[in-house]
Tab-separated table of C-alpha atoms and ligand atoms in Angstrom:
chain	number	residue	atom	x	y	z
A	1	MET	CA	0.000	0.000	0.000
A	2	LEU	CA	1.427	3.405	-0.980
A	3	ILE	CA	0.935	6.119	1.606
A	4	PRO	CA	1.910	9.814	1.616
A	5	ASP	CA	4.767	11.401	3.612
A	6	ILE	CA	3.071	11.574	6.965
A	7	ILE	CA	4.102	11.430	10.613
A	8	ILE	CA	2.557	8.646	12.676
A	9	ALA	CA	2.547	9.440	16.406
A	10	ILE	CA	2.031	6.532	18.789
A	11	ASP	CA	1.519	7.466	22.424
A	12	GLY	CA	0.281	5.530	25.406
A	13	TYR	CA	1.028	3.817	28.675
A	14	SER	CA	4.271	1.980	29.528
A	15	SER	CA	4.663	-1.525	28.147
A	16	THR	CA	1.654	-1.454	25.850
A	17	GLY	CA	3.871	-2.675	23.020
A	18	LYS	CA	4.207	0.752	21.395
A	19	SER	CA	7.723	0.164	20.126
A	20	SER	CA	7.037	-3.312	18.680
A	21	PHE	CA	3.953	-1.940	16.949
A	22	ALA	CA	5.795	1.144	15.684
A	23	LYS	CA	8.688	-0.993	14.375
A	24	SER	CA	6.272	-3.260	12.472
A	25	ILE	CA	4.526	-0.244	10.948
A	26	ALA	CA	7.890	1.261	9.952
A	27	ALA	CA	8.964	-2.012	8.323
A	28	GLU	CA	5.695	-2.421	6.419
A	29	PHE	CA	5.511	1.124	5.027
A	30	SER	CA	9.285	1.838	4.769
A	31	PHE	CA	9.127	4.573	7.400
A	32	LEU	CA	11.859	5.604	9.821
A	33	TYR	CA	11.181	4.429	13.372
A	34	LEU	CA	12.122	6.723	16.267
A	35	ASP	CA	11.847	5.579	19.891
A	36	SER	CA	11.535	8.721	22.022
A	37	GLY	CA	11.611	6.708	25.272
A	38	ALA	CA	15.125	5.529	24.337
A	39	LEU	CA	16.341	9.140	24.528
A	40	TYR	CA	14.774	9.615	27.989
A	41	ARG	CA	16.324	6.311	29.038
A	42	GLY	CA	19.692	7.359	27.578
A	43	VAL	CA	19.656	10.659	29.460
A	44	THR	CA	18.761	8.723	32.628
A	45	LEU	CA	21.686	6.324	32.164
A	46	PHE	CA	23.961	9.305	31.551
A	47	ALA	CA	22.652	10.999	34.745
A	48	MET	CA	23.153	7.797	36.781
A	49	GLU	CA	26.675	7.204	35.513
A	50	ASN	CA	27.767	10.790	36.040
A	51	GLY	CA	26.534	11.222	39.599
A	52	PHE	CA	23.602	13.543	38.863
A	53	ILE	CA	21.236	11.317	40.855
A	54	GLY	CA	22.047	11.145	44.586
A	55	GLN	CA	21.638	8.154	46.909
A	56	ASN	CA	18.359	9.646	48.144
A	57	GLY	CA	17.089	9.947	44.560
A	58	ASN	CA	17.556	13.716	44.420
A	59	ILE	CA	18.524	14.974	40.980
A	60	ASP	CA	21.089	17.696	40.397
A	61	GLU	CA	19.084	19.283	37.583
A	62	PHE	CA	21.362	22.289	37.229
A	63	SER	CA	24.486	20.190	36.492
A	64	LEU	CA	22.549	17.733	34.337
A	65	LYS	CA	21.119	20.541	32.220
A	66	LYS	CA	24.623	21.975	31.712
A	67	SER	CA	26.029	18.578	30.671
A	68	LEU	CA	23.232	17.968	28.163
A	69	GLU	CA	24.667	20.794	26.053
A	70	ASN	CA	27.513	18.461	25.044
A	71	LEU	CA	25.693	15.134	25.101
A	72	ASP	CA	25.893	13.324	21.763
A	73	ILE	CA	22.979	10.885	21.952
A	74	HIS	CA	21.665	9.516	18.684
A	75	PHE	CA	20.268	6.519	16.813
A	76	GLU	CA	22.212	4.349	14.387
A	77	SER	CA	20.614	1.864	11.993
A	78	GLY	CA	22.127	-1.589	11.811
A	79	PRO	CA	21.148	-5.138	10.859
A	80	GLN	CA	19.139	-5.484	14.116
A	81	GLY	CA	17.294	-2.210	13.495
A	82	SER	CA	17.875	1.152	15.126
A	83	ARG	CA	20.087	1.294	18.229
A	84	THR	CA	20.778	4.108	20.659
A	85	PHE	CA	24.294	5.489	21.128
A	86	ILE	CA	26.076	7.954	23.371
A	87	GLY	CA	29.076	8.988	21.307
A	88	GLY	CA	30.598	5.721	20.045
A	89	ARG	CA	29.061	3.553	22.785
A	90	CYS	CA	25.951	1.477	22.082
A	91	ILE	CA	23.717	1.832	25.157
A	92	GLU	CA	20.761	-0.187	23.830
A	93	LYS	CA	21.036	-2.989	26.406
A	94	ASP	CA	21.901	-0.769	29.389
A	95	ILE	CA	18.919	1.544	28.899
A	96	ARG	CA	16.441	-1.388	29.066
A	97	SER	CA	17.509	-2.459	32.590
A	98	LEU	CA	15.090	-2.226	35.517
A	99	ALA	CA	17.589	0.124	37.242
A	100	VAL	CA	17.105	2.655	34.426
A	101	SER	CA	13.320	2.002	34.294
A	102	ASP	CA	13.165	2.837	38.007
A	103	LYS	CA	14.776	6.259	37.536
A	104	VAL	CA	13.508	7.337	34.130
A	105	SER	CA	10.149	8.892	35.057
A	106	PRO	CA	11.544	11.558	37.444
A	107	ILE	CA	14.259	12.388	34.886
A	108	ALA	CA	11.655	12.618	32.089
A	109	ALA	CA	9.607	14.991	34.267
A	110	LEU	CA	12.363	17.668	34.196
A	111	PRO	CA	11.591	20.549	31.804
A	112	SER	CA	15.259	20.864	30.738
A	113	VAL	CA	15.382	17.176	29.814
A	114	ARG	CA	12.099	17.387	27.892
A	115	ASN	CA	13.319	20.414	25.935
A	116	PHE	CA	16.546	18.601	25.068
A	117	VAL	CA	14.763	15.431	23.904
A	118	ASN	CA	12.050	17.298	21.980
A	119	TYR	CA	14.672	19.295	20.097
A	120	LYS	CA	16.444	16.061	19.077
A	121	LEU	CA	13.178	14.352	18.059
A	122	ARG	CA	12.047	17.245	15.865
A	123	GLU	CA	15.465	17.240	14.173
A	124	PHE	CA	15.260	13.480	13.506
A	125	GLY	CA	11.654	13.755	12.270
A	126	ARG	CA	12.170	16.670	9.904
A	127	LYS	CA	12.007	14.557	6.759
A	128	ARG	CA	8.642	13.003	7.724
A	129	ARG	CA	7.818	9.405	6.744
A	130	VAL	CA	8.446	8.777	10.410
A	131	VAL	CA	6.702	6.679	13.018
A	132	MET	CA	7.574	7.825	16.526
A	133	ASP	CA	6.431	6.396	19.837
A	134	GLY	CA	6.305	7.968	23.279
A	135	ARG	CA	3.996	9.782	25.686
A	136	ASP	CA	3.565	13.224	24.161
A	137	ILE	CA	4.381	12.826	20.478
A	138	GLY	CA	0.865	13.646	19.266
A	139	THR	CA	0.296	16.383	21.855
A	140	THR	CA	3.663	18.188	22.088
A	141	VAL	CA	6.435	16.937	19.808
A	142	PHE	CA	4.403	16.677	16.590
A	143	PRO	CA	0.930	18.124	17.293
A	144	ASP	CA	0.496	18.313	13.504
A	145	ALA	CA	1.078	14.551	12.985
A	146	GLU	CA	-1.386	13.273	10.407
A	147	LEU	CA	-2.107	10.039	12.295
A	148	LYS	CA	-2.182	9.746	16.086
A	149	ILE	CA	-2.721	6.520	17.953
A	150	PHE	CA	-3.130	6.183	21.713
A	151	MET	CA	-2.305	2.721	23.057
A	152	THR	CA	-3.598	1.217	26.248
A	153	ALA	CA	-3.915	-2.256	27.819
A	154	ASP	CA	-4.751	-3.780	31.173
A	155	PRO	CA	-1.797	-3.212	33.644
A	156	GLU	CA	-1.550	-6.919	34.548
A	157	VAL	CA	-1.418	-7.923	30.892
A	158	ARG	CA	1.329	-5.353	30.341
A	159	ALA	CA	3.301	-6.556	33.387
A	160	ARG	CA	3.081	-10.178	32.243
A	161	ARG	CA	4.347	-9.313	28.747
A	162	ARG	CA	7.159	-7.130	30.121
A	163	THR	CA	8.240	-9.758	32.680
A	164	ASP	CA	8.413	-12.444	29.972
A	165	GLU	CA	10.401	-10.115	27.732
A	166	LEU	CA	12.915	-9.194	30.468
A	167	ILE	CA	13.346	-12.831	31.536
A	168	SER	CA	13.879	-13.933	27.926
A	169	LYS	CA	16.680	-11.351	27.729
A	170	GLY	CA	18.349	-12.821	30.822
A	171	ASN	CA	17.136	-10.307	33.442
A	172	ALA	CA	16.057	-11.863	36.754
A	173	VAL	CA	12.842	-9.972	37.567
A	174	SER	CA	9.590	-10.787	39.327
A	175	PHE	CA	6.091	-10.124	37.988
A	176	GLU	CA	5.257	-8.147	41.161
A	177	ASP	CA	8.253	-5.797	40.759
A	178	VAL	CA	7.472	-5.207	37.099
A	179	LEU	CA	3.780	-4.521	37.841
A	180	LYS	CA	4.765	-2.081	40.598
A	181	ASN	CA	7.162	-0.296	38.236
A	182	ILE	CA	4.475	-0.052	35.524
A	183	GLU	CA	1.869	1.342	37.937
A	184	GLU	CA	4.341	3.877	39.342
A	185	ARG	CA	5.351	4.997	35.870
A	186	ASP	CA	1.693	5.307	34.768
A	187	TYR	CA	1.089	7.560	37.753
A	188	ILE	CA	4.184	9.773	37.347
A	189	ASP	CA	3.827	9.997	33.550
A	190	SER	CA	0.158	11.032	33.812
A	191	HIS	CA	0.542	13.473	36.711
A	192	ARG	CA	3.761	15.357	35.939
A	193	GLU	CA	3.487	19.092	35.400
A	194	VAL	CA	5.236	19.311	32.055
A	195	SER	CA	3.724	17.496	29.101
A	196	PRO	CA	1.855	14.761	31.002
A	197	LEU	CA	0.661	11.635	29.246
A	198	THR	CA	-2.703	12.647	27.819
A	199	MET	CA	-4.525	11.607	24.725
A	200	ALA	CA	-4.594	14.111	21.866
A	201	PRO	CA	-8.221	14.960	21.028
A	202	ASP	CA	-7.707	13.720	17.469
A	203	ALA	CA	-6.027	10.413	18.466
A	204	ILE	CA	-7.562	6.985	17.876
A	205	VAL	CA	-7.519	4.578	20.839
A	206	LEU	CA	-6.075	1.104	20.462
A	207	ASP	CA	-6.635	-1.212	23.443
A	208	ASN	CA	-4.528	-4.268	22.669
A	209	SER	CA	-5.154	-6.242	25.906
A	210	GLU	CA	-6.553	-9.080	23.859
A	211	MET	CA	-4.951	-8.512	20.478
A	212	THR	CA	-2.060	-10.227	18.776
A	213	MET	CA	0.469	-8.242	16.764
A	214	GLU	CA	-1.091	-9.524	13.542
A	215	GLN	CA	-4.518	-8.246	14.637
A	216	GLN	CA	-2.981	-4.866	15.460
A	217	MET	CA	-1.370	-4.759	12.032
A	218	ASP	CA	-4.696	-5.587	10.353
A	219	TRP	CA	-6.267	-2.771	12.359
A	220	ILE	CA	-3.641	-0.172	11.316
A	221	ARG	CA	-3.741	-1.253	7.656
A	222	GLN	CA	-7.481	-0.591	7.658
A	223	VAL	CA	-7.082	2.783	9.406
A	224	ILE	CA	-4.393	3.877	6.931
A	225	LYS	CA	-6.365	2.633	3.957
A	226	ASP	CA	-9.500	4.501	5.061
A	227	ARG	CA	-7.662	7.739	5.795
A	228	PHE	CA	-4.922	8.070	3.242
A	229	CYS	CA	-5.556	5.815	0.264
A	230	THR	CA	-8.082	7.069	-2.194
A	231	ARG	CA	-7.599	4.135	-4.570
B	1	DC	O1	8.528	4.081	26.313
B	1	DC	P1	9.526	3.808	27.445
B	1	DC	O2	8.978	2.945	28.541
B	1	DC	O3	10.840	3.328	26.936
B	1	DC	O4	9.782	5.256	28.086
B	1	DC	C1	10.612	5.410	29.196
B	1	DC	C2	10.138	6.569	30.048
B	1	DC	O5	10.327	7.798	29.337
B	1	DC	C3	8.690	6.512	30.486
B	1	DC	O6	8.557	6.139	31.834
B	1	DC	C4	8.189	7.925	30.303
B	1	DC	C5	9.235	8.653	29.542
B	1	DC	N1	8.786	9.154	28.238
B	1	DC	C6	8.193	10.390	28.206
B	1	DC	O7	7.991	11.000	29.255
B	1	DC	N2	7.853	10.957	27.012
B	1	DC	C7	8.059	10.295	25.866
B	1	DC	N3	7.726	10.890	24.700
B	1	DC	C8	8.637	8.999	25.888
B	1	DC	C9	8.976	8.455	27.100
């Protein structure tokens, strides 16, 4: 199916499968996939490794903001798809750890961090034909995106999927810890002052609690066909 040069914004709760869905859409329509959460995770890893987060969890926002001016964080495409780098170091595995997941929401709530990430995302998305996933893509980063999807699913279903994924990658985690992390992140992401997770008024809801990836792909094909394909 041929579709015009649009931006597809996919927002929604943690662990709803946004990135897997976005990657499949990008592969099917030859779009560029951009994972905005990876940049927030990368900044969090950088903050952890450089002592900007204290033992008590306090964040030295002033020093972090200053250091972001020189932070080279970017995506590189390879045989396994797009990976996140800081300078020459691939941080893809490190940013998916539970340690980073635990700290990312407070870091992503900082206005200076959001400005930094939004600037990068708009740069990467300039050429359009982009599918980007996150929490505020359709509301803040690309409010003019031609197609906005808001993903949701039952928290226990999300925790089960996430636990299985982490265990399959060799991380020893419990379902209870993952569920707790998901519920905490839902709360912080939806209640922060700057750019909270909210649905854009023109977004379409996709609840995938009981859907397979193939069913989600059938759904998006139909949506795209109805909206953008006249023939
Ligand atoms: O999608 P993810 O779980 O990898 O995102 C990690 C965190 O980053 C998540 O807890 C909220 C934050 N985030 C955000 O605030 N805005 C975005 N556009 C993407 C992610």
